[in-house]
GROMACS .gro file of N, CA and C in nm:
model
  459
    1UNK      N    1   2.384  -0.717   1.283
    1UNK     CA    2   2.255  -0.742   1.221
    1UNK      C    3   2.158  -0.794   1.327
    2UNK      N    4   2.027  -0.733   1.300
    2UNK     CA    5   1.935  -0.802   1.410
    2UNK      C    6   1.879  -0.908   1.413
    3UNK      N    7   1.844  -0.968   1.547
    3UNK     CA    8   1.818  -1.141   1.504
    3UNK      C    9   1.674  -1.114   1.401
    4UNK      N   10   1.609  -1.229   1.325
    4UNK     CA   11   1.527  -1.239   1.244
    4UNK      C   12   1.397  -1.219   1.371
    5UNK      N   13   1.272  -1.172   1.310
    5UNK     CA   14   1.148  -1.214   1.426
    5UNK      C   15   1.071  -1.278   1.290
    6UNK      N   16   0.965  -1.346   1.378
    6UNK     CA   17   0.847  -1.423   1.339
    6UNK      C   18   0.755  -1.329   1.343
    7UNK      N   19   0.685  -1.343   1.226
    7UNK     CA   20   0.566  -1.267   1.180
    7UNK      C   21   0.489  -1.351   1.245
    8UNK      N   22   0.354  -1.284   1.285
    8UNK     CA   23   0.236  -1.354   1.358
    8UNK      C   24   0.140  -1.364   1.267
    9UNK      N   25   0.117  -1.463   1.194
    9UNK     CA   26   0.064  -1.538   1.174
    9UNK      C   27  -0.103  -1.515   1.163
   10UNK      N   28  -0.158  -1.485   1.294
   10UNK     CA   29  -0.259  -1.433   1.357
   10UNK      C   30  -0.304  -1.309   1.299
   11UNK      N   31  -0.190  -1.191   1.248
   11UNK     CA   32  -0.236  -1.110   1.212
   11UNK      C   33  -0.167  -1.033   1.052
   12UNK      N   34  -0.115  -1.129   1.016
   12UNK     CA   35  -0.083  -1.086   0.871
   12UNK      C   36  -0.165  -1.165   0.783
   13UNK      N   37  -0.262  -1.256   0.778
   13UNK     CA   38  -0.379  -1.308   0.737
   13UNK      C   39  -0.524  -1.315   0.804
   14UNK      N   40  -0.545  -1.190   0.884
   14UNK     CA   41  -0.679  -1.174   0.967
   14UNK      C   42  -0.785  -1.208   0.873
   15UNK      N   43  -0.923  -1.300   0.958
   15UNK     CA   44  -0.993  -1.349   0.891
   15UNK      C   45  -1.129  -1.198   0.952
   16UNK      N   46  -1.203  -1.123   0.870
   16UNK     CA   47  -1.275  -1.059   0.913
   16UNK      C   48  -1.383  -1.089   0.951
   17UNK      N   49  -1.495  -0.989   0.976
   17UNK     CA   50  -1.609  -1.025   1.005
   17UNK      C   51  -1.749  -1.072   0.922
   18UNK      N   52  -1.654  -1.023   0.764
   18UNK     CA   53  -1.749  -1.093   0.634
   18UNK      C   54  -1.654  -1.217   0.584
   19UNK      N   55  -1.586  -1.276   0.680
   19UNK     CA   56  -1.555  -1.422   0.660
   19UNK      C   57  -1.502  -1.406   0.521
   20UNK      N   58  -1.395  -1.269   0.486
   20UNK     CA   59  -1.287  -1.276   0.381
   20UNK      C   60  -1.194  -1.246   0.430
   21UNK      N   61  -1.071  -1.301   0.358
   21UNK     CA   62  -0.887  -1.323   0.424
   21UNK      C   63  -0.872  -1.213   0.325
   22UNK      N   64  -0.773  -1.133   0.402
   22UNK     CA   65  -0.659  -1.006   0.361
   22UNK      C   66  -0.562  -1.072   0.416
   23UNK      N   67  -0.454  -0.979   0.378
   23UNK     CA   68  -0.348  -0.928   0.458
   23UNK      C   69  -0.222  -0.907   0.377
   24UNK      N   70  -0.117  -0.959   0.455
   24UNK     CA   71   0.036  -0.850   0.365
   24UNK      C   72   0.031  -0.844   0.243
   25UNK      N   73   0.043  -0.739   0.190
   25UNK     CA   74   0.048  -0.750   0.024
   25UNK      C   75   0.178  -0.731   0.030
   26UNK      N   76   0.276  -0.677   0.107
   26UNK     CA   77   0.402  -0.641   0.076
   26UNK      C   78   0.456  -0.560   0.187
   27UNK      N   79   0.608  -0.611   0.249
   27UNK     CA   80   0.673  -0.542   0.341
   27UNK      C   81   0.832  -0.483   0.335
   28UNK      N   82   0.852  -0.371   0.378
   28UNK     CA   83   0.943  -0.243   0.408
   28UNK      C   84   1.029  -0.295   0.522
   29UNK      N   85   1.146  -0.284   0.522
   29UNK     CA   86   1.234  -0.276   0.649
   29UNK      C   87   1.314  -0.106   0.625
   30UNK      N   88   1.292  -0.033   0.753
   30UNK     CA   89   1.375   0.059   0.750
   30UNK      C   90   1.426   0.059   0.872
   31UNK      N   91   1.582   0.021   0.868
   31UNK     CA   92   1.663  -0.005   1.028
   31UNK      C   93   1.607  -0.135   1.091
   32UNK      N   94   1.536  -0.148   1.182
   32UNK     CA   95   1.529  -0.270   1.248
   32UNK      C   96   1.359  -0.252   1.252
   33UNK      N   97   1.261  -0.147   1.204
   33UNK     CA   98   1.154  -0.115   1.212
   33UNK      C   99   1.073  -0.217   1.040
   34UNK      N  100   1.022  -0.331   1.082
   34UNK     CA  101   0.925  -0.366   0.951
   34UNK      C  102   0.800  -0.273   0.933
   35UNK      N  103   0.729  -0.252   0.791
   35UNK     CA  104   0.614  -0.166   0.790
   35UNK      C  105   0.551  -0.249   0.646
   36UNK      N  106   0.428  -0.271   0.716
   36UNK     CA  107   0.382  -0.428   0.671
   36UNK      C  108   0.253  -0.298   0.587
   37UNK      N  109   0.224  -0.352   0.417
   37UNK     CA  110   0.081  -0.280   0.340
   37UNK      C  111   0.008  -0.399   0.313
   38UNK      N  112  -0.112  -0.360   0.368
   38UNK     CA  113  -0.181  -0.491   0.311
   38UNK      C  114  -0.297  -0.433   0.241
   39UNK      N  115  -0.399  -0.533   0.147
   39UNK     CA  116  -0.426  -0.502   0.047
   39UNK      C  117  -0.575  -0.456   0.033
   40UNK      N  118  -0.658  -0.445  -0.106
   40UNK     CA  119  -0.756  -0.461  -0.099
   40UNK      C  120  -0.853  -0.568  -0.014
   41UNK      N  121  -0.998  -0.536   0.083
   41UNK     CA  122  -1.018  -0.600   0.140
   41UNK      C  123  -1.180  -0.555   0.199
   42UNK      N  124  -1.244  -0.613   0.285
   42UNK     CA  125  -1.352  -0.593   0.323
   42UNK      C  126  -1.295  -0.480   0.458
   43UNK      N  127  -1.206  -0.493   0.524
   43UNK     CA  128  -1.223  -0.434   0.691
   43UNK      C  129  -1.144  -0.281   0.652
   44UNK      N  130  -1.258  -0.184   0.674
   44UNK     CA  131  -1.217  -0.089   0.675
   44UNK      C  132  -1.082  -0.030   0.751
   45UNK      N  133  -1.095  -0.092   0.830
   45UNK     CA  134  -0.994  -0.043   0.954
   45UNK      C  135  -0.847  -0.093   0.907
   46UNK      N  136  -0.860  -0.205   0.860
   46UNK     CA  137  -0.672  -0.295   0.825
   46UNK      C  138  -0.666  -0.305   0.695
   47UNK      N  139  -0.743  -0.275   0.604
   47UNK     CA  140  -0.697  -0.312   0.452
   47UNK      C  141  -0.666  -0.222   0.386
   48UNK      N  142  -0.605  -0.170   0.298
   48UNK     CA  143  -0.531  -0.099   0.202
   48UNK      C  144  -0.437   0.031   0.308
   49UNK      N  145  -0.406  -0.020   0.388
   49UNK     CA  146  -0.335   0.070   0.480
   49UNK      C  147  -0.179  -0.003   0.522
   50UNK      N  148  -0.082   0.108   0.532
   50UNK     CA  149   0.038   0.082   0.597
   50UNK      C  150   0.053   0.056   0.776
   51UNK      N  151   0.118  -0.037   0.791
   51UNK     CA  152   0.101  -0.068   0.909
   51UNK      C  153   0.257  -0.110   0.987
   52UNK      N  154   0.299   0.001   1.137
   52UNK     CA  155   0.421  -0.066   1.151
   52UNK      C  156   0.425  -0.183   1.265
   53UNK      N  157   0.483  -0.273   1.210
   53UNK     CA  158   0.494  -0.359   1.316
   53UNK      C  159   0.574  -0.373   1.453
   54UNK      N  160   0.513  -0.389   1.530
   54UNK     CA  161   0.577  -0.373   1.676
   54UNK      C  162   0.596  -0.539   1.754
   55UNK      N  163   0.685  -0.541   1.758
   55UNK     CA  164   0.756  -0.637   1.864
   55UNK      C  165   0.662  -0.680   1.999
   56UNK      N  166   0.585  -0.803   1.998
   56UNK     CA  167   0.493  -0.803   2.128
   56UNK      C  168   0.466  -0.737   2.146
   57UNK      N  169   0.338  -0.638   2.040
   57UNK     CA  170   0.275  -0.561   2.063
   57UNK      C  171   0.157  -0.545   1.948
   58UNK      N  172   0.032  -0.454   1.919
   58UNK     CA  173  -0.050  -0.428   1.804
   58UNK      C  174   0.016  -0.359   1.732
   59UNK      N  175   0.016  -0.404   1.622
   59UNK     CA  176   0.018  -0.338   1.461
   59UNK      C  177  -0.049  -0.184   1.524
   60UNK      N  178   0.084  -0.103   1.495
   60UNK     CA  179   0.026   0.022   1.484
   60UNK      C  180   0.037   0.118   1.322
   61UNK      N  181  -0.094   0.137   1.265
   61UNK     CA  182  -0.134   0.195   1.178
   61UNK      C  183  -0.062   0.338   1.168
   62UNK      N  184   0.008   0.312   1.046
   62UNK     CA  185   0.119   0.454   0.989
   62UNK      C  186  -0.012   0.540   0.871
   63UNK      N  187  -0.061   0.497   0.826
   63UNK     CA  188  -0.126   0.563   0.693
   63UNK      C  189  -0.254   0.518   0.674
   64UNK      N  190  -0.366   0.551   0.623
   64UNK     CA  191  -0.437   0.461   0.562
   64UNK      C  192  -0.491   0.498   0.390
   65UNK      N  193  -0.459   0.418   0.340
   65UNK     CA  194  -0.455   0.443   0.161
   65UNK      C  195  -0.585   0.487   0.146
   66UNK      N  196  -0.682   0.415   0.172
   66UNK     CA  197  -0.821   0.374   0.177
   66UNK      C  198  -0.884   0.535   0.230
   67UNK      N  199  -0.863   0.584   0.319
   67UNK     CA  200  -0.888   0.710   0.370
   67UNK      C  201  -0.867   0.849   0.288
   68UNK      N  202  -0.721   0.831   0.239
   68UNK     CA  203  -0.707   0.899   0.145
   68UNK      C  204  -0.760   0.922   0.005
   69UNK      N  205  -0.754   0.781  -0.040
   69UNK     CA  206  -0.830   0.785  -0.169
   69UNK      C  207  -0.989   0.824  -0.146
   70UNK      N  208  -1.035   0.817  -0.026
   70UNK     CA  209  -1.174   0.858  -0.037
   70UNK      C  210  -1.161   0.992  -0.045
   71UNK      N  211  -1.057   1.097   0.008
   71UNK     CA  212  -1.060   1.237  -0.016
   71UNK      C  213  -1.022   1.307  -0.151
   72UNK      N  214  -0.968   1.198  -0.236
   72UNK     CA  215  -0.913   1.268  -0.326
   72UNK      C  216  -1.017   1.206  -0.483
   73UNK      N  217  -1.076   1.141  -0.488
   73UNK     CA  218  -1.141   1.022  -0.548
   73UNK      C  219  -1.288   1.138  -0.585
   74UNK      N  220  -1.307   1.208  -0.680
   74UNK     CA  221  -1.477   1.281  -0.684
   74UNK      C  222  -1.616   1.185  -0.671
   75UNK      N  223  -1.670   1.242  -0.619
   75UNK     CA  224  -1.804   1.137  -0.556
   75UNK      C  225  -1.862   1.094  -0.731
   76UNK      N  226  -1.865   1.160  -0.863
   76UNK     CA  227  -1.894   1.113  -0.899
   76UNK      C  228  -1.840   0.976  -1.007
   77UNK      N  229  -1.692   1.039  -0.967
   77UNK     CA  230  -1.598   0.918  -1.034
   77UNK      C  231  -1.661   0.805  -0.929
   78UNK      N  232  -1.635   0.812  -0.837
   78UNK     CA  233  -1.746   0.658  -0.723
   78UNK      C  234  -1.827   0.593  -0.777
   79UNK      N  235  -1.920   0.700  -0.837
   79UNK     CA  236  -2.044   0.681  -0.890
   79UNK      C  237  -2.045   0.585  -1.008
   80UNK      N  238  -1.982   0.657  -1.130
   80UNK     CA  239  -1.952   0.590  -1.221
   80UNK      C  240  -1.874   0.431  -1.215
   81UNK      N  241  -1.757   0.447  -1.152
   81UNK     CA  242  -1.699   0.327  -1.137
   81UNK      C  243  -1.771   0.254  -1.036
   82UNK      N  244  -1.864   0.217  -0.945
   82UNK     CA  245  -1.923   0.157  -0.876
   82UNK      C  246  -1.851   0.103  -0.748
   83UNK      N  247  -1.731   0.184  -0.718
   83UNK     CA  248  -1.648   0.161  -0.576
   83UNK      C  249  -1.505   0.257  -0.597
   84UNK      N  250  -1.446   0.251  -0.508
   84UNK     CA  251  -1.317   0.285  -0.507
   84UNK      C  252  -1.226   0.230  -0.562
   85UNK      N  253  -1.146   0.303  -0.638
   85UNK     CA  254  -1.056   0.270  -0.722
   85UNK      C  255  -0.919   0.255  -0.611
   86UNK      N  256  -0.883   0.194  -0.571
   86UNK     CA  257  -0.784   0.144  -0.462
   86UNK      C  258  -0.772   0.021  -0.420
   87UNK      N  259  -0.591  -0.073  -0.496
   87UNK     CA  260  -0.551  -0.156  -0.461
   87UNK      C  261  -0.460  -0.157  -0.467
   88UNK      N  262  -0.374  -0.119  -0.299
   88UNK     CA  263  -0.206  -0.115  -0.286
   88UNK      C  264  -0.173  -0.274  -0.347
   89UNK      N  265  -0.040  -0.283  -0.419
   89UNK     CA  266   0.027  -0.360  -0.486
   89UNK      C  267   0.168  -0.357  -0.356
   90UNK      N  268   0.265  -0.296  -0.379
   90UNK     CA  269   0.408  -0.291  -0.337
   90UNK      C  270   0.454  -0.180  -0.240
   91UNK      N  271   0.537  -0.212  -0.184
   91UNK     CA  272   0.541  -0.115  -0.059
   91UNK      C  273   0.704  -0.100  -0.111
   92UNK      N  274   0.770  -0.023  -0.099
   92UNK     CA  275   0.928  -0.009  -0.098
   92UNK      C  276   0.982   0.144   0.012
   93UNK      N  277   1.051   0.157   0.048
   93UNK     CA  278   1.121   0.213   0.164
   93UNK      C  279   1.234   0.310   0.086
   94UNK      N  280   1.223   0.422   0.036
   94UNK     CA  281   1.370   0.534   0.011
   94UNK      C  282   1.432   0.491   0.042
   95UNK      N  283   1.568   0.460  -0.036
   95UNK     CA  284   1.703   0.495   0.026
   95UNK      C  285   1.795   0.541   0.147
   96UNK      N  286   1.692   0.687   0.152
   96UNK     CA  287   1.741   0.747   0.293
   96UNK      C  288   1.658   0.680   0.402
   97UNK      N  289   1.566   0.602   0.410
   97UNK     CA  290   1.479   0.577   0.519
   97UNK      C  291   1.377   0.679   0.539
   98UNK      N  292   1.344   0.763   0.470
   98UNK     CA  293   1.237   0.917   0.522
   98UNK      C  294   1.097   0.880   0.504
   99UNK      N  295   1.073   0.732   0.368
   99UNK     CA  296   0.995   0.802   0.343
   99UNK      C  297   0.978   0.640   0.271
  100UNK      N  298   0.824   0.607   0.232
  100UNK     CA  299   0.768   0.476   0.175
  100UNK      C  300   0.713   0.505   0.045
  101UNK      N  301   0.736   0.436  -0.027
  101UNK     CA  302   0.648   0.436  -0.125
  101UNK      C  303   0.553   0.333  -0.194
  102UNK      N  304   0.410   0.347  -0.225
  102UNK     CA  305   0.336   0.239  -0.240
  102UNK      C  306   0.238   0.269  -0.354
  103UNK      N  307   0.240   0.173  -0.426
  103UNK     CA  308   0.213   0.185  -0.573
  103UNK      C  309   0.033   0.112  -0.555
  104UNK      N  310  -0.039   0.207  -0.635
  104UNK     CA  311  -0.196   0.145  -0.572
  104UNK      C  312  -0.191   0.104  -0.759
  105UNK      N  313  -0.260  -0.006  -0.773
  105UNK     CA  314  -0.307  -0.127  -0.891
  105UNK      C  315  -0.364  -0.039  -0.990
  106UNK      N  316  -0.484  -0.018  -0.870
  106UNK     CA  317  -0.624   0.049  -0.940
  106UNK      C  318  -0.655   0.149  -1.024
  107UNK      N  319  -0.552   0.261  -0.938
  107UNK     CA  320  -0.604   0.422  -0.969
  107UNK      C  321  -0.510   0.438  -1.016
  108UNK      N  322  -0.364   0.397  -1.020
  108UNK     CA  323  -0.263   0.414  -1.126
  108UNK      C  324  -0.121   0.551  -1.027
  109UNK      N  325  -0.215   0.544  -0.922
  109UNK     CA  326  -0.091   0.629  -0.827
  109UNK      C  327   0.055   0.530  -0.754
  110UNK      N  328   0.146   0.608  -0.736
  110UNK     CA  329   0.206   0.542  -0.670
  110UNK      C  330   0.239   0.697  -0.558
  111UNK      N  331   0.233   0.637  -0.433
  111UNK     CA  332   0.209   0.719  -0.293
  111UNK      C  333   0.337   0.734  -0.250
  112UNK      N  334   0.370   0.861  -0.201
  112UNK     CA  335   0.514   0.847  -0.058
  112UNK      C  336   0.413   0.888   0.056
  113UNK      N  337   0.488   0.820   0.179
  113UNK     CA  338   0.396   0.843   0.243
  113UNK      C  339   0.537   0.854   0.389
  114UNK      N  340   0.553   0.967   0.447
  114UNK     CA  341   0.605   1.006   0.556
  114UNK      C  342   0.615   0.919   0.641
  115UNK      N  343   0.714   0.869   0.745
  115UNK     CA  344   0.689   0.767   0.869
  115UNK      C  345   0.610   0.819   0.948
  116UNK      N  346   0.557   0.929   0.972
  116UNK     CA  347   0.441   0.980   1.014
  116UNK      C  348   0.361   0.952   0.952
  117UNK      N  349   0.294   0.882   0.842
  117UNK     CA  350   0.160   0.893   0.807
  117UNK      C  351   0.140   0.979   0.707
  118UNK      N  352   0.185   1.127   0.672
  118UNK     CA  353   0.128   1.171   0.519
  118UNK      C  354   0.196   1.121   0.403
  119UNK      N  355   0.074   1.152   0.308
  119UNK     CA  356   0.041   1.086   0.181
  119UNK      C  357   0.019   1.152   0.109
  120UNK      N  358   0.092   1.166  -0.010
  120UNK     CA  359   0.089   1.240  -0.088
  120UNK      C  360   0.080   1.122  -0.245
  121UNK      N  361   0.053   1.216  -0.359
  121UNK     CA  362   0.080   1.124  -0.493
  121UNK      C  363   0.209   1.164  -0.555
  122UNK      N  364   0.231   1.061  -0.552
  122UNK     CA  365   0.441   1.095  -0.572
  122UNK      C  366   0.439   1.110  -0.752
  123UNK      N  367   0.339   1.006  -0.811
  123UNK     CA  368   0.343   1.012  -0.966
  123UNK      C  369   0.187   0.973  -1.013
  124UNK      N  370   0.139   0.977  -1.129
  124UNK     CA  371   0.025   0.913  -1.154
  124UNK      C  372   0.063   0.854  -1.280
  125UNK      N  373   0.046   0.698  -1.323
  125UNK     CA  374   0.049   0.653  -1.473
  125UNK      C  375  -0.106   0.651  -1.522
  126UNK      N  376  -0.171   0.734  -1.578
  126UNK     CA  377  -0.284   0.660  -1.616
  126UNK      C  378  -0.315   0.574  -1.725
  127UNK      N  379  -0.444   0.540  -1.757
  127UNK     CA  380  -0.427   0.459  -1.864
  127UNK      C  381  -0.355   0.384  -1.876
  128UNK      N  382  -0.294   0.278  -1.800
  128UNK     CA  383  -0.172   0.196  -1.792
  128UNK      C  384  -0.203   0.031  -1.707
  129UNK      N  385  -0.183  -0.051  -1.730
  129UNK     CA  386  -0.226  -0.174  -1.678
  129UNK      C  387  -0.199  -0.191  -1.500
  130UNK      N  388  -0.208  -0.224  -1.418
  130UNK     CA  389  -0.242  -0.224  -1.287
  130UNK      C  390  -0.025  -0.221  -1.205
  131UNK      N  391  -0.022  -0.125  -1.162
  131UNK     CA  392   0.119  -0.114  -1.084
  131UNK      C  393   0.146  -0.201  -0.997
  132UNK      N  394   0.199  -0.332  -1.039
  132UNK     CA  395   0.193  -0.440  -0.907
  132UNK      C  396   0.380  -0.399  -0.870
  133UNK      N  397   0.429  -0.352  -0.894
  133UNK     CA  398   0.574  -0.312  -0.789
  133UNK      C  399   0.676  -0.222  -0.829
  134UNK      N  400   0.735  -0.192  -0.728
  134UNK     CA  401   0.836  -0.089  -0.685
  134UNK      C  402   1.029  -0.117  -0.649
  135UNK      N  403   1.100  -0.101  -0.714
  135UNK     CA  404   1.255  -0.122  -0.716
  135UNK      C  405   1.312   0.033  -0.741
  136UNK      N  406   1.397   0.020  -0.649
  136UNK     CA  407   1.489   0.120  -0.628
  136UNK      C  408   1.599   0.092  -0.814
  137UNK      N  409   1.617   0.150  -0.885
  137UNK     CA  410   1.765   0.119  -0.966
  137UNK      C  411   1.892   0.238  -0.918
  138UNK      N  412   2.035   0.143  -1.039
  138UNK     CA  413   2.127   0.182  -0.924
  138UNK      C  414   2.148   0.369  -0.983
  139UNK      N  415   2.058   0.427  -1.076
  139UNK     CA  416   2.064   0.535  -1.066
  139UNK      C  417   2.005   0.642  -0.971
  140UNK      N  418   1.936   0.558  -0.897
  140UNK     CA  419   1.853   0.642  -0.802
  140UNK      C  420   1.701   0.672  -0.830
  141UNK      N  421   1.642   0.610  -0.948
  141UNK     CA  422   1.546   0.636  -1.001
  141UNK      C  423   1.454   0.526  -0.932
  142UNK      N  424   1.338   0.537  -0.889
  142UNK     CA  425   1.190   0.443  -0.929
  142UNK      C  426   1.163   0.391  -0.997
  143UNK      N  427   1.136   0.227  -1.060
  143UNK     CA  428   1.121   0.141  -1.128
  143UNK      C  429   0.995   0.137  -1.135
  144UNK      N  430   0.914   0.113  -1.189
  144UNK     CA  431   0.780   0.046  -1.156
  144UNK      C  432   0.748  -0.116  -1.268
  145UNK      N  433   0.743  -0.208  -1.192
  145UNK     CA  434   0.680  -0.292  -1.294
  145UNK      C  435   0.520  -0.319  -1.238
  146UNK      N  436   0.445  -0.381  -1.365
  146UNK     CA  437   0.264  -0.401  -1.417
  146UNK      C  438   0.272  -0.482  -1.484
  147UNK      N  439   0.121  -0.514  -1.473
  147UNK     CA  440   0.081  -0.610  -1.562
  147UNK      C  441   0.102  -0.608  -1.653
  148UNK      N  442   0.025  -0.713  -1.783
  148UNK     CA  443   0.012  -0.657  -1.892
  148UNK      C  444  -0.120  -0.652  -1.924
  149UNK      N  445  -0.143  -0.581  -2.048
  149UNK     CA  446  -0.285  -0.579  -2.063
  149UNK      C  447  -0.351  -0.672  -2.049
  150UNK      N  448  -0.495  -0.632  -2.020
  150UNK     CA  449  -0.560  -0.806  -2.055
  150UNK      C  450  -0.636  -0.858  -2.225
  151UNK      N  451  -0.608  -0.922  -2.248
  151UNK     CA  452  -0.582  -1.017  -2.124
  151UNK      C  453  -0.457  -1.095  -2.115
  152UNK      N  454  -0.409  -1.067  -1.965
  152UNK     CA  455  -0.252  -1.109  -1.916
  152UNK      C  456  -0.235  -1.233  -1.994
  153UNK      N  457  -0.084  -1.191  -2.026
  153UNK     CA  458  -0.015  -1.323  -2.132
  153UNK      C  459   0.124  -1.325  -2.086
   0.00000   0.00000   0.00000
């Protein structure tokens, strides 16, 4: 087993440049590789995106949620809802290691997303209270637990 590392501190709660805190919403181990999602946020660049972490080194960016949902999202659903519907909740890691999966709050998707970076919509619940996480069960199936309606009780 590998020794434990220390998360930095420095950059799993980055303070941005509109003086609001993000960071991990939830982390993946596959083999000795962590892959850190962090959440809704002001910084385009680090928030709602998968990120793998490197050993004395920068967070190198696997995915970005945020990117995607802008391609798939119709300009006038934007419109109507008054922003993007995107807030990764849970990150969980396949079985086999191939492949991540991350459940967004908002829009009711839950994502696989390649260790390369593609992203696909693995399922959609709609109409359904916000997807805050992801468990493997021992049939092999996807769990998802959510909120409850509001108002939460």
């Amino acid at each position: 087993m590998a020794a434990p590392r220390q998360a930095d501190p420095g950059w799993t709660a980055p303070r941005n440049r509109c003086a609001s805190w993000f960071g991990a919403t939830d982390v993946a181990v596959v083999g000795d590789t962590v892959y850190v999602l962090t959440g809704e946020g002001y910084d385009d660049q680090l928030s709602r995106a998968v990120f793998r972490a490197v050993p004395g080194g920068a967070p190198q960016q696997v995915a970005s949620i945020l990117k995607f949902a802008q391609r798939i999202v119709p300009l006038d659903s934007l419109i109507l809802s008054g922003g993007l519907p995107s807030n990764p909740y849970a990150l969980i890691a396949a079985p086999d290691g191939q492949t991540l999966y991350v459940s967004d709050g908002a829009s009711g998707h839950i994502f696989s997303i390649t260790l390369d970076g593609r992203i696909r919509i693995f399922a959609t619940l709609p109409n359904m209270p916000p997807i805050t996480g992801l468990a493997w069960g021992p049939d092999g199936r996807l769990y998802v637990a959510m909120f409850s309606s509001l108002p939460h009780t």
